[in-house]
Coordinates of C-alpha atoms in Angstrom, one line a residue:
Chain A
M28 CA 40.9 -239.4 -104.3
D29 CA 39.0 -236.2 -104.9
K30 CA 37.4 -236.5 -101.5
V31 CA 40.8 -236.9 -99.9
L32 CA 42.2 -233.9 -101.7
R33 CA 39.1 -231.8 -100.8
T34 CA 39.4 -232.8 -97.1
A35 CA 43.1 -232.0 -97.1
L36 CA 42.5 -228.5 -98.5
L37 CA 39.8 -227.9 -95.9
V38 CA 42.0 -229.1 -93.1
L39 CA 44.9 -226.9 -94.2
A40 CA 42.6 -223.9 -94.5
L41 CA 41.4 -224.4 -90.9
L42 CA 44.9 -225.0 -89.7
S43 CA 45.9 -221.6 -91.1
L44 CA 43.4 -220.1 -88.6
V45 CA 44.7 -221.9 -85.6
L46 CA 48.4 -222.1 -86.3
P47 CA 49.2 -218.8 -84.5
F48 CA 47.8 -220.2 -81.3
I49 CA 49.6 -223.5 -81.7
L50 CA 52.9 -221.6 -82.2
S51 CA 52.0 -219.1 -79.4
G52 CA 55.1 -218.0 -77.4
D53 CA 57.6 -219.1 -80.1
K54 CA 60.4 -216.5 -80.5
T55 CA 62.3 -218.1 -83.4
L56 CA 61.5 -218.1 -87.1
T57 CA 59.2 -221.1 -86.7
T58 CA 56.1 -219.1 -87.7
F59 CA 57.8 -217.9 -90.9
I60 CA 58.8 -221.4 -91.8
S61 CA 55.5 -223.0 -90.8
Y62 CA 53.3 -220.7 -92.9
T63 CA 55.6 -221.2 -95.9
I64 CA 55.3 -224.9 -95.6
L65 CA 51.5 -224.7 -94.9
T66 CA 50.9 -222.5 -98.0
S67 CA 53.2 -224.7 -100.2
L68 CA 51.3 -227.8 -99.1
T69 CA 48.0 -226.1 -100.0
I70 CA 49.4 -225.2 -103.4
A71 CA 50.5 -228.8 -103.9
F72 CA 47.1 -230.3 -102.9
A73 CA 45.2 -227.7 -105.0
Q74 CA 47.4 -228.5 -108.0
A75 CA 46.7 -232.3 -107.6
Y76 CA 42.9 -231.5 -107.3
L77 CA 42.9 -229.2 -110.3
R78 CA 44.8 -231.5 -112.5
R79 CA 42.3 -234.3 -111.9
W80 CA 39.5 -231.9 -112.5
A81 CA 41.1 -230.7 -115.8
K82 CA 41.1 -234.3 -117.1
T83 CA 37.4 -234.7 -116.6
Chain B
M5 CA 65.9 -186.9 -108.3
I6 CA 62.8 -185.2 -109.7
E7 CA 64.1 -185.6 -113.3
L8 CA 64.7 -189.3 -112.7
L9 CA 61.2 -189.7 -111.2
G10 CA 59.6 -187.8 -114.1
L11 CA 61.4 -189.9 -116.6
T12 CA 60.4 -193.2 -114.8
I13 CA 56.7 -192.1 -114.6
A14 CA 56.8 -191.3 -118.3
V15 CA 58.4 -194.7 -119.2
Y16 CA 55.8 -196.4 -117.0
V17 CA 52.9 -194.6 -118.7
A18 CA 54.4 -195.4 -122.1
I19 CA 54.7 -199.1 -121.3
V20 CA 51.1 -199.3 -120.0
T21 CA 49.9 -197.5 -123.2
L22 CA 51.9 -199.7 -125.6
V23 CA 50.8 -202.9 -123.9
S24 CA 47.2 -201.7 -124.0
L25 CA 47.5 -200.9 -127.7
Y26 CA 49.1 -204.3 -128.4
S27 CA 46.3 -206.2 -126.6
R28 CA 43.8 -204.4 -128.8
R29 CA 45.0 -206.5 -131.7
Y30 CA 43.2 -209.5 -130.1
A31 CA 40.1 -207.6 -129.0
N32 CA 36.7 -207.0 -130.5
V33 CA 35.8 -203.7 -128.7
R34 CA 32.3 -203.7 -130.2
D35 CA 31.3 -206.9 -128.5
P36 CA 30.2 -206.5 -124.9
V37 CA 31.3 -210.1 -124.0
D38 CA 34.8 -209.4 -125.3
Y39 CA 35.0 -205.9 -123.8
F40 CA 33.9 -207.0 -120.3
I41 CA 35.3 -210.5 -120.1
A42 CA 37.7 -211.0 -123.0
S43 CA 35.3 -213.6 -124.5
H44 CA 36.3 -216.1 -121.7
R45 CA 39.5 -216.7 -123.7
L46 CA 42.6 -215.6 -121.8
S47 CA 45.7 -217.8 -121.3
G48 CA 46.6 -219.2 -117.9
F49 CA 49.5 -216.8 -117.5
I50 CA 47.6 -213.6 -118.3
S51 CA 44.6 -214.8 -116.2
A52 CA 47.0 -215.5 -113.2
M53 CA 48.7 -212.1 -113.5
T54 CA 45.5 -210.2 -113.7
Y55 CA 44.1 -212.2 -110.7
A56 CA 47.3 -211.5 -108.7
A57 CA 47.6 -207.8 -109.7
T58 CA 43.9 -207.2 -109.0
T59 CA 44.0 -209.0 -105.6
Y60 CA 47.3 -207.6 -104.4
S61 CA 46.9 -203.8 -104.0
A62 CA 49.0 -201.0 -102.5
F63 CA 48.0 -202.5 -99.2
M64 CA 50.8 -205.1 -99.5
L65 CA 53.8 -202.7 -99.5
I66 CA 52.1 -200.0 -97.4
G67 CA 49.6 -201.7 -95.0
L68 CA 51.1 -205.2 -94.6
T69 CA 54.7 -203.9 -94.4
G70 CA 53.7 -201.3 -91.7
L71 CA 51.7 -204.0 -89.8
S72 CA 54.7 -206.4 -89.8
Y73 CA 57.0 -203.5 -88.7
A74 CA 54.8 -202.7 -85.7
T75 CA 53.3 -206.0 -84.7
G76 CA 55.7 -208.7 -86.0
V77 CA 55.2 -212.0 -87.6
G78 CA 51.5 -212.2 -86.7
A79 CA 51.0 -210.1 -89.9
L80 CA 52.3 -213.0 -91.9
A81 CA 49.8 -215.4 -90.2
F82 CA 46.9 -213.1 -91.2
E83 CA 48.0 -212.6 -94.8
A84 CA 49.0 -216.3 -95.3
A85 CA 45.6 -217.4 -94.0
Y86 CA 44.0 -215.3 -96.7
L87 CA 46.2 -217.0 -99.4
V88 CA 45.6 -220.5 -98.1
F89 CA 41.8 -219.9 -98.1
T90 CA 41.9 -218.3 -101.5
V91 CA 43.8 -221.1 -103.2
S92 CA 41.5 -223.7 -101.5
I93 CA 38.4 -221.7 -102.6
L94 CA 39.7 -221.4 -106.2
A95 CA 40.2 -225.1 -106.3
L96 CA 37.0 -226.3 -104.6
V97 CA 34.5 -223.6 -105.4
G98 CA 36.1 -221.7 -108.3
T99 CA 36.1 -224.8 -110.6
K100 CA 32.3 -225.0 -110.2
V101 CA 32.0 -221.2 -110.9
W102 CA 34.2 -221.6 -114.0
E103 CA 32.0 -224.4 -115.3
F104 CA 28.8 -222.3 -114.8
S105 CA 30.4 -219.4 -116.6
R106 CA 31.1 -221.7 -119.6
S107 CA 27.6 -223.4 -119.7
R108 CA 25.6 -220.1 -119.0
G109 CA 27.9 -217.5 -120.6
Y110 CA 28.0 -215.3 -117.5
I111 CA 29.8 -211.9 -117.8
T112 CA 29.3 -210.5 -114.3
P113 CA 29.4 -212.1 -110.8
T114 CA 25.9 -210.8 -110.0
Q115 CA 24.5 -212.4 -113.2
L116 CA 25.1 -215.8 -111.5
L117 CA 22.9 -214.6 -108.6
G118 CA 20.2 -213.1 -110.8
E119 CA 19.8 -216.1 -113.0
R120 CA 20.1 -218.7 -110.2
Y121 CA 17.4 -217.0 -108.0
G122 CA 15.4 -215.3 -110.7
V123 CA 15.0 -211.9 -109.0
T124 CA 16.2 -208.9 -111.1
L125 CA 15.5 -206.1 -108.7
I126 CA 17.6 -207.5 -105.8
T127 CA 20.4 -208.3 -108.2
A128 CA 20.5 -204.7 -109.3
F129 CA 20.4 -203.6 -105.7
I130 CA 23.4 -205.9 -104.9
A131 CA 25.3 -204.5 -107.9
I132 CA 24.7 -200.9 -106.6
Y133 CA 25.7 -202.0 -103.0
M134 CA 29.0 -203.3 -104.3
L135 CA 29.5 -200.0 -106.1
I136 CA 29.0 -198.2 -102.8
A137 CA 31.5 -200.5 -101.0
L138 CA 34.2 -200.4 -103.7
I139 CA 34.4 -196.8 -105.1
P140 CA 35.6 -195.3 -101.8
Y141 CA 38.0 -198.2 -101.4
S142 CA 39.4 -197.4 -104.9
A143 CA 39.8 -193.7 -104.0
I144 CA 42.0 -194.6 -100.9
Q145 CA 43.9 -197.1 -103.0
I146 CA 45.0 -194.4 -105.4
L147 CA 45.7 -191.8 -102.7
G148 CA 48.2 -193.9 -100.8
P149 CA 50.8 -194.4 -103.6
A150 CA 50.3 -190.8 -104.8
T151 CA 51.2 -189.6 -101.3
I152 CA 54.2 -191.8 -101.2
L153 CA 55.6 -190.7 -104.5
S154 CA 55.0 -187.1 -103.5
A155 CA 56.9 -187.7 -100.2
V156 CA 59.8 -189.4 -102.1
T157 CA 60.3 -186.2 -104.1
G158 CA 60.0 -184.0 -101.0
G159 CA 56.7 -182.7 -102.2
T160 CA 58.0 -181.4 -105.6
L161 CA 55.5 -183.6 -107.4
D162 CA 52.3 -182.8 -105.6
V163 CA 49.4 -185.3 -105.0
P164 CA 46.9 -183.8 -107.5
I165 CA 49.4 -184.3 -110.4
L166 CA 50.1 -187.9 -109.4
L167 CA 46.3 -188.5 -109.0
T168 CA 45.9 -187.3 -112.6
V169 CA 48.7 -189.6 -113.8
A170 CA 46.9 -192.5 -112.0
A171 CA 43.6 -191.5 -113.6
I172 CA 45.2 -191.4 -117.1
V173 CA 46.8 -194.9 -116.6
I174 CA 43.5 -196.3 -115.4
L175 CA 41.6 -194.8 -118.3
V176 CA 44.1 -196.0 -120.9
S177 CA 44.3 -199.5 -119.5
I178 CA 40.5 -199.9 -119.5
Y179 CA 39.4 -197.9 -122.6
T180 CA 41.9 -199.4 -125.1
A181 CA 40.5 -202.9 -125.2
G182 CA 38.4 -203.4 -122.1
F183 CA 39.2 -206.5 -120.1
R184 CA 42.0 -207.5 -122.5
S185 CA 44.0 -204.3 -122.0
V186 CA 43.3 -204.4 -118.2
A187 CA 44.6 -208.0 -118.0
W188 CA 47.6 -207.4 -120.2
T189 CA 48.6 -204.2 -118.3
D190 CA 48.0 -206.0 -115.0
A191 CA 50.5 -208.7 -116.1
V192 CA 53.2 -206.1 -116.7
Q193 CA 52.4 -204.3 -113.5
G194 CA 52.4 -207.6 -111.6
I195 CA 56.0 -208.2 -112.8
I196 CA 57.0 -204.7 -111.8
M197 CA 55.4 -205.2 -108.3
I198 CA 57.2 -208.5 -107.5
S199 CA 60.6 -207.7 -109.0
S200 CA 61.0 -204.3 -107.3
T201 CA 59.9 -205.8 -103.9
L202 CA 62.5 -208.5 -104.4
I203 CA 65.2 -205.9 -105.0
L204 CA 64.1 -204.0 -101.9
V205 CA 64.4 -207.1 -99.8
L206 CA 67.9 -207.9 -101.2
W207 CA 69.0 -204.3 -100.3
L208 CA 67.6 -204.7 -96.8
L209 CA 69.4 -208.1 -96.4
N210 CA 72.6 -206.3 -97.4
V211 CA 72.1 -203.6 -94.8
V212 CA 70.5 -205.5 -91.9
P213 CA 72.6 -208.3 -90.3
P214 CA 71.0 -211.6 -89.1
S215 CA 71.5 -210.4 -85.5
A216 CA 68.4 -208.2 -86.1
F217 CA 66.2 -211.3 -85.6
N218 CA 67.5 -211.5 -82.0
V219 CA 66.3 -208.0 -81.4
L220 CA 62.9 -208.8 -83.0
A221 CA 62.7 -211.9 -80.7
A222 CA 63.5 -209.8 -77.6
K223 CA 60.7 -207.5 -78.5
D224 CA 58.3 -210.4 -79.0
L225 CA 57.8 -209.7 -82.7
L226 CA 58.5 -213.3 -83.8
N227 CA 55.7 -214.6 -81.6
P228 CA 52.5 -214.9 -83.7
N229 CA 50.4 -214.7 -80.6
N230 CA 51.9 -211.6 -78.9
S231 CA 50.2 -208.8 -77.0
F232 CA 48.8 -207.3 -80.3
W233 CA 47.8 -210.5 -82.1
T234 CA 45.2 -211.8 -79.6
S235 CA 42.6 -214.2 -80.9
Y236 CA 40.1 -211.3 -81.2
T237 CA 42.4 -209.2 -83.3
F238 CA 43.6 -212.1 -85.5
F239 CA 40.0 -213.0 -86.4
A240 CA 38.9 -209.4 -86.8
Y241 CA 41.7 -208.9 -89.3
T242 CA 41.4 -212.3 -91.0
L243 CA 37.6 -212.9 -91.4
P244 CA 36.9 -210.1 -94.0
W245 CA 39.7 -211.4 -96.2
I246 CA 39.5 -215.2 -96.2
F247 CA 36.3 -215.2 -98.4
F248 CA 37.6 -212.3 -100.6
A249 CA 37.7 -214.6 -103.6
I250 CA 33.9 -215.0 -103.4
T251 CA 32.7 -211.8 -102.0
N252 CA 34.7 -209.3 -104.1
P253 CA 33.3 -209.0 -107.6
Q254 CA 36.6 -207.9 -109.3
V255 CA 38.3 -211.2 -108.4
F256 CA 35.2 -213.4 -108.7
Q257 CA 34.8 -212.2 -112.3
R258 CA 38.4 -213.3 -113.1
I259 CA 37.3 -216.9 -112.4
Y260 CA 35.3 -216.6 -115.7
V261 CA 38.2 -215.7 -118.0
P262 CA 40.6 -218.7 -118.5
R263 CA 40.0 -220.2 -121.9
D264 CA 39.9 -223.9 -120.8
K265 CA 40.4 -226.1 -117.7
K266 CA 44.2 -226.2 -118.3
A267 CA 44.3 -222.4 -118.4
Y268 CA 42.2 -222.3 -115.2
T269 CA 44.6 -224.7 -113.4
N270 CA 47.6 -222.7 -114.5
M271 CA 45.9 -219.5 -113.3
V272 CA 45.4 -220.8 -109.8
M273 CA 48.9 -222.3 -109.6
L274 CA 50.7 -219.2 -110.9
F275 CA 48.6 -216.9 -108.7
A276 CA 49.4 -219.0 -105.6
V277 CA 53.1 -219.0 -106.2
F278 CA 53.0 -215.2 -106.9
G279 CA 50.9 -214.7 -103.7
L280 CA 53.3 -216.7 -101.6
I281 CA 56.4 -214.9 -102.8
Y282 CA 54.8 -211.5 -102.6
T283 CA 53.5 -212.1 -99.1
L284 CA 56.8 -213.3 -97.8
L285 CA 58.7 -210.4 -99.4
S286 CA 56.2 -207.7 -98.1
V287 CA 56.4 -209.1 -94.5
M288 CA 60.2 -209.4 -94.7
V289 CA 60.4 -205.7 -95.7
G290 CA 58.5 -204.8 -92.5
L291 CA 60.5 -207.1 -90.2
L292 CA 63.9 -206.3 -91.6
T293 CA 63.2 -202.6 -91.5
R294 CA 62.2 -202.9 -87.8
G295 CA 65.4 -204.9 -87.1
G296 CA 67.5 -202.2 -88.9
V297 CA 65.8 -199.4 -87.0
E298 CA 66.3 -201.2 -83.6
L299 CA 70.0 -201.7 -84.5
G300 CA 70.3 -198.0 -85.6
L301 CA 71.2 -198.9 -89.2
I302 CA 68.0 -197.4 -90.8
K303 CA 66.3 -194.2 -89.8
V304 CA 62.5 -194.7 -89.9
S305 CA 60.8 -192.4 -87.4
V306 CA 57.6 -194.3 -86.9
N307 CA 56.3 -195.0 -83.4
P308 CA 55.1 -198.7 -83.4
A309 CA 52.7 -197.9 -80.6
N310 CA 50.9 -195.3 -82.8
Q311 CA 48.7 -197.2 -85.3
A312 CA 48.1 -194.0 -87.3
E313 CA 51.8 -194.0 -88.2
W314 CA 52.1 -197.6 -89.5
N315 CA 51.4 -196.7 -93.1
L316 CA 54.4 -194.3 -93.1
V317 CA 57.0 -197.1 -92.6
T318 CA 57.5 -197.8 -96.4
P319 CA 57.6 -194.1 -97.4
K320 CA 60.2 -193.4 -94.6
L321 CA 62.2 -196.5 -95.5
L322 CA 62.5 -195.3 -99.1
L323 CA 64.2 -192.2 -97.8
N324 CA 67.1 -194.5 -96.7
T325 CA 67.4 -196.4 -100.0
P326 CA 69.3 -195.4 -103.1
P327 CA 67.1 -192.9 -105.1
V328 CA 66.8 -195.4 -108.0
L329 CA 65.4 -198.1 -105.7
A330 CA 63.1 -195.6 -104.0
I331 CA 61.6 -194.6 -107.3
L332 CA 61.3 -198.2 -108.6
V333 CA 59.5 -199.3 -105.4
S334 CA 57.3 -196.2 -105.4
I335 CA 56.3 -196.9 -109.0
S336 CA 55.6 -200.6 -108.1
I337 CA 53.2 -199.4 -105.3
F338 CA 51.6 -197.1 -107.8
A339 CA 51.3 -200.0 -110.3
A340 CA 49.8 -202.2 -107.5
A341 CA 47.1 -199.6 -106.9
T342 CA 46.2 -198.8 -110.5
S343 CA 46.1 -202.5 -111.4
T344 CA 43.6 -203.1 -108.7
V345 CA 41.5 -200.0 -109.4
N346 CA 41.2 -200.5 -113.2
S347 CA 39.9 -204.0 -112.6
I348 CA 37.4 -202.8 -110.0
I349 CA 36.1 -200.0 -112.3
L350 CA 35.6 -202.3 -115.3
T351 CA 33.9 -205.0 -113.2
L352 CA 31.6 -202.4 -111.6
A353 CA 30.8 -200.9 -115.0
S354 CA 30.0 -204.4 -116.4
M355 CA 27.7 -205.2 -113.4
I356 CA 25.7 -202.0 -113.5
S357 CA 25.3 -202.0 -117.3
T358 CA 24.4 -205.7 -117.4
D359 CA 22.4 -206.3 -114.1
V360 CA 20.4 -203.1 -113.9
P361 CA 17.4 -204.1 -116.1
R362 CA 16.7 -200.9 -118.1
L363 CA 20.4 -200.4 -119.0
R364 CA 21.0 -204.0 -120.3
K365 CA 19.9 -203.3 -123.9
R366 CA 22.6 -200.8 -124.4
R367 CA 25.1 -202.3 -122.0
L368 CA 28.3 -201.6 -124.0
I369 CA 27.6 -197.9 -124.4
V370 CA 26.4 -197.6 -120.8
G371 CA 29.4 -199.5 -119.5
K372 CA 31.8 -197.4 -121.4
S373 CA 30.1 -194.2 -120.3
L374 CA 30.2 -195.3 -116.6
I375 CA 34.0 -195.8 -116.7
P376 CA 35.0 -192.1 -116.9
I377 CA 32.2 -191.3 -114.4
F378 CA 33.7 -193.8 -111.9
I379 CA 37.2 -192.5 -112.5
I380 CA 36.1 -188.9 -111.9
L381 CA 34.3 -190.0 -108.7
I382 CA 37.5 -191.7 -107.5
Y383 CA 39.6 -188.7 -108.3
I384 CA 37.2 -186.3 -106.4
F385 CA 37.0 -188.7 -103.4
S386 CA 40.9 -189.1 -103.3
Y387 CA 41.4 -185.3 -103.5
L388 CA 38.8 -184.3 -101.0
R389 CA 38.9 -187.3 -98.7
P390 CA 35.5 -186.8 -97.0
G391 CA 35.1 -188.7 -93.8
F392 CA 32.4 -191.1 -95.0
V393 CA 34.6 -192.2 -97.9
V394 CA 37.5 -193.0 -95.6
N395 CA 35.2 -195.0 -93.3
L396 CA 33.7 -196.9 -96.2
A397 CA 37.1 -197.6 -97.7
V398 CA 38.6 -199.3 -94.7
T399 CA 35.5 -201.5 -94.3
S400 CA 34.9 -202.4 -97.9
S401 CA 35.7 -206.1 -97.5
T402 CA 33.6 -206.2 -94.3
L403 CA 30.7 -204.7 -96.2
L404 CA 30.9 -207.4 -98.8
L405 CA 31.0 -210.3 -96.3
P406 CA 27.1 -210.7 -96.0
L407 CA 27.0 -211.6 -99.7
L408 CA 28.8 -214.9 -99.0
P409 CA 25.8 -217.1 -98.3
L410 CA 24.0 -215.8 -101.4
Y411 CA 27.0 -216.8 -103.6
L412 CA 27.5 -220.2 -101.9
G413 CA 23.8 -221.0 -102.1
A414 CA 23.7 -220.1 -105.8
I415 CA 26.8 -222.2 -106.6
Y416 CA 25.6 -225.3 -104.6
G417 CA 22.0 -225.1 -105.7
Y418 CA 20.6 -224.3 -102.2
G419 CA 18.2 -221.5 -101.3
C420 CA 15.3 -219.9 -103.2
K421 CA 13.8 -216.6 -104.2
T422 CA 12.6 -215.8 -100.7
S423 CA 16.0 -216.5 -99.1
Y424 CA 17.7 -214.4 -101.8
I425 CA 15.4 -211.4 -101.3
T426 CA 15.5 -211.6 -97.5
T427 CA 19.2 -212.1 -97.2
G428 CA 19.9 -209.6 -100.0
I429 CA 18.2 -206.9 -97.7
V430 CA 19.1 -208.2 -94.2
G431 CA 22.8 -208.8 -95.1
P432 CA 23.8 -205.4 -96.3
A433 CA 21.6 -203.8 -93.6
T434 CA 23.4 -205.8 -90.9
A435 CA 26.9 -204.9 -92.3
L436 CA 26.1 -201.2 -92.7
T437 CA 24.6 -201.0 -89.2
M438 CA 27.6 -202.8 -87.6
V439 CA 30.1 -200.7 -89.4
A440 CA 28.3 -197.4 -88.6
L441 CA 27.6 -198.2 -84.9
N442 CA 30.7 -200.4 -84.2
P443 CA 29.0 -201.7 -81.0
P444 CA 31.3 -203.1 -78.3
L445 CA 31.0 -206.9 -78.6
P446 CA 32.8 -209.8 -77.0
I447 CA 33.4 -211.2 -80.5
P448 CA 34.6 -209.4 -83.7
K449 CA 31.8 -207.7 -85.5
E450 CA 32.8 -209.6 -88.7
V451 CA 31.5 -212.8 -87.0
V452 CA 28.1 -211.1 -86.6
I453 CA 28.2 -209.8 -90.2
I454 CA 28.7 -213.4 -91.5
A455 CA 26.4 -215.1 -89.0
I456 CA 23.2 -213.0 -89.3
P457 CA 22.9 -213.2 -93.1
S458 CA 23.9 -216.9 -93.1
L459 CA 21.2 -217.8 -90.5
T460 CA 18.7 -215.7 -92.3
Y461 CA 19.5 -217.5 -95.5
L462 CA 19.3 -221.0 -93.9
I463 CA 16.1 -220.3 -92.0
T464 CA 14.2 -218.8 -95.0
S465 CA 15.4 -221.5 -97.3
T466 CA 14.3 -224.3 -94.9
L467 CA 10.9 -222.7 -94.3
S468 CA 10.3 -222.2 -98.0
Q469 CA 11.2 -225.8 -98.8
R470 CA 8.8 -227.1 -96.1
K471 CA 6.1 -224.9 -97.5
Q472 CA 6.6 -226.3 -100.9

């Protein structure tokens, strides 16, 4: 489980670096919404990882 | 207006003083561990707020807002990438650092390097190198809000007076109880920062209609990959910041302070939520202001094509808002700057007094003596603004980038004495050379500043291991 959470956090971090190019050309509020979701997901996965760590 | 501002500043200074004095009840100011690191015993909430207030400086409502105004939503991509990386680093790497700090009783970030690699001289050199990178940065941090407050009053309150107020706030928040008073005042200042920015966004939403987004779209400002945000620009902006949690000592040291694992978890979560909200609000201020200007509803005479004017967006926006809101936001920017600078000064004082060998025996006296010296240096640099200080200030995070492999190697048990000494010299030399010469390269110079020290570290570590 820890490995899954670690991988998810790394993937999200890398995604934050390529997202502007995936969304290239978009002229709506998609970027705003996408980065809010991406950051929220990172927070959720980090919380799950830290809660497991805190129990050890 | 001037009376109201004077009163608000007086109330702000009084709050900082009272909170500092209250925090002293829990402090043991004669113990260096308590003075420099609050005996590793802060709650999750106070740890989170000091982490957030230290991380988020005046850059947010001056630099990021101006960047969003001029270049659009790409500014959000840049700042959100920083936050995503920081939260991931705090979860994956920070937990290890926190455990080290508990088992070894570390006070300073450089102590981890010194003990892990066993080389005192290079550790002292790195502590002094960090000082060179961060004191000019602190000077410019203080100068920005002082200039804004002065502009809001039409120059009635001049910049030297405001710099003096900032120096007093910083001195009180550090001297009263060391790390505890810094952390507690950071918590109060963090609340001021986020609440006043929220009120500013609500005011803007009331003034600027949703049709402003159509105007922004027509100007390609909702496209994260527009003519400004090319891949080169995006990475040049982003790379110095995504490893900020490791390379900048004032935030790295904050990983040591939560009292237990639960407090550490709460620190990361509360900081992350604070960061997300504050980032979205700061970017929205920039975008809504631009929309309002394009629709003729707000008067902000800033030419988006002239990068030198971007930092003037917030000061000029505040001339449109009700005076009370302008003062509140100005004070919040002032709070953002002082809460960053007080943390930097205390961290630097703790590092120099702990990690420079001859000073260690009297580290508390030395550390306390260095604090006013650093504040005076910052005051002089802010006032005189010599060219080299401005150059160092804008590149401070870039200058700290080459320390990344040293920290990662120390945390994950890789590398050796040779790799530490070699990279500890090659890294700063590479960064200083690249910043000074700024050679035209097909890739951002930040890539080179990370790559050369990392390769040096890997090659010397591998060669040393083979030799052994």
